[in-house]
Amino acid sequence: MRNLNELNGQVSVAILEAEQAQRKVSYLEEEISKLTPPFSAEGRIARRGAVRAAMAGRDEERAKELVSRFLAEEGRDEKLSEELVVLIR
């Protein structure tokens, strides 16, 4: 039987691994966003996903940089812009 300290340690490791996985998702979604226009459904999903995953991975600076870049893209709609800004609040 594991003791409380071992379990707490395993929880901490699992949290760090989950955050790392979210950062990886953010980079993958960013790559998809580079291949899709911001006005397409897949493009909107990728952009929101990249920002959301960066925030879940505790990389707020990256999330803000992504939002700045995505807001500068031509062809984005106002709804997407609003959604991206809300994600980093």
Short mmCIF file of C-alpha atoms in Angstrom, two decimals:
data_model
loop_
_atom_site.label_atom_id
_atom_site.label_comp_id
_atom_site.label_asym_id
_atom_site.label_seq_id
_atom_site.Cartn_x
_atom_site.Cartn_y
_atom_site.Cartn_z
CA MET A 1 0.00 0.00 0.00
CA ARG A 2 1.32 3.43 -0.92
CA ASN A 3 1.61 6.10 1.70
CA LEU A 4 0.27 9.63 1.50
CA ASN A 5 3.61 11.20 0.56
CA GLU A 6 4.08 8.78 -2.35
CA LEU A 7 0.56 9.46 -3.60
CA ASN A 8 1.01 13.22 -3.32
CA GLY A 9 4.26 12.93 -5.24
CA GLN A 10 2.57 10.93 -7.97
CA VAL A 11 -0.22 13.49 -8.18
CA SER A 12 2.33 16.27 -8.61
CA VAL A 13 4.10 14.35 -11.38
CA ALA A 14 0.78 13.64 -13.12
CA ILE A 15 -0.17 17.33 -13.00
CA LEU A 16 3.17 18.32 -14.53
CA GLU A 17 2.78 15.69 -17.25
CA ALA A 18 -0.75 16.91 -18.01
CA GLU A 19 0.47 20.50 -18.32
CA GLN A 20 3.28 19.36 -20.61
CA ALA A 21 0.76 17.47 -22.75
CA GLN A 22 -1.39 20.59 -23.02
CA ARG A 23 1.60 22.62 -24.19
CA LYS A 24 2.23 19.97 -26.86
CA VAL A 25 -1.41 20.21 -27.94
CA SER A 26 -0.99 23.98 -28.20
CA TYR A 27 1.96 23.63 -30.57
CA LEU A 28 0.13 21.05 -32.69
CA GLU A 29 -2.97 23.25 -32.92
CA GLU A 30 -0.73 26.15 -33.89
CA GLU A 31 0.68 24.07 -36.74
CA ILE A 32 -2.86 23.29 -37.90
CA SER A 33 -3.68 27.01 -37.72
CA LYS A 34 -0.79 27.71 -40.10
CA LEU A 35 -2.34 25.35 -42.64
CA THR A 36 -5.93 26.58 -42.34
CA PRO A 37 -7.50 29.99 -42.92
CA PRO A 38 -8.95 31.76 -39.87
CA PHE A 39 -12.39 31.92 -41.47
CA SER A 40 -12.68 28.13 -41.87
CA ALA A 41 -14.24 25.98 -39.17
CA GLU A 42 -11.03 23.99 -38.76
CA GLY A 43 -8.99 27.19 -38.64
CA ARG A 44 -11.16 28.68 -35.90
CA ILE A 45 -11.03 25.45 -33.90
CA ALA A 46 -7.23 25.26 -34.22
CA ARG A 47 -6.74 28.86 -33.12
CA ARG A 48 -9.01 28.52 -30.11
CA GLY A 49 -7.42 25.16 -29.30
CA ALA A 50 -3.88 26.53 -29.45
CA VAL A 51 -4.72 29.33 -27.03
CA ARG A 52 -6.87 27.19 -24.73
CA ALA A 53 -4.19 24.49 -24.51
CA ALA A 54 -1.46 27.04 -23.81
CA MET A 55 -3.51 28.37 -20.91
CA ALA A 56 -4.21 24.83 -19.64
CA GLY A 57 -0.47 24.18 -19.85
CA ARG A 58 0.14 27.25 -17.69
CA ASP A 59 1.90 29.11 -20.48
CA GLU A 60 0.03 32.40 -20.35
CA GLU A 61 2.77 34.29 -22.17
CA ARG A 62 2.51 31.92 -25.13
CA ALA A 63 -1.28 32.19 -25.10
CA LYS A 64 -1.07 35.98 -25.26
CA GLU A 65 1.47 35.84 -28.10
CA LEU A 66 -0.79 33.49 -30.04
CA VAL A 67 -3.79 35.76 -29.54
CA SER A 68 -1.80 38.78 -30.74
CA ARG A 69 -0.72 36.90 -33.84
CA PHE A 70 -4.17 35.49 -34.55
CA LEU A 71 -5.80 38.92 -34.12
CA ALA A 72 -3.45 40.32 -36.77
CA GLU A 73 -4.51 37.75 -39.36
CA GLU A 74 -6.54 38.82 -42.32
CA GLY A 75 -9.82 37.02 -42.82
CA ARG A 76 -10.62 36.41 -39.18
CA ASP A 77 -14.12 37.19 -38.02
CA GLU A 78 -15.06 39.36 -35.07
CA LYS A 79 -16.56 36.46 -33.13
CA LEU A 80 -13.27 34.54 -33.23
CA SER A 81 -11.41 37.66 -32.11
CA GLU A 82 -13.71 38.07 -29.13
CA GLU A 83 -13.42 34.39 -28.21
CA LEU A 84 -9.63 34.50 -28.30
CA VAL A 85 -9.47 37.57 -26.05
CA VAL A 86 -11.81 35.94 -23.53
CA LEU A 87 -9.56 32.88 -23.34
CA ILE A 88 -6.63 34.90 -21.99
CA ARG A 89 -8.55 36.88 -19.37
#
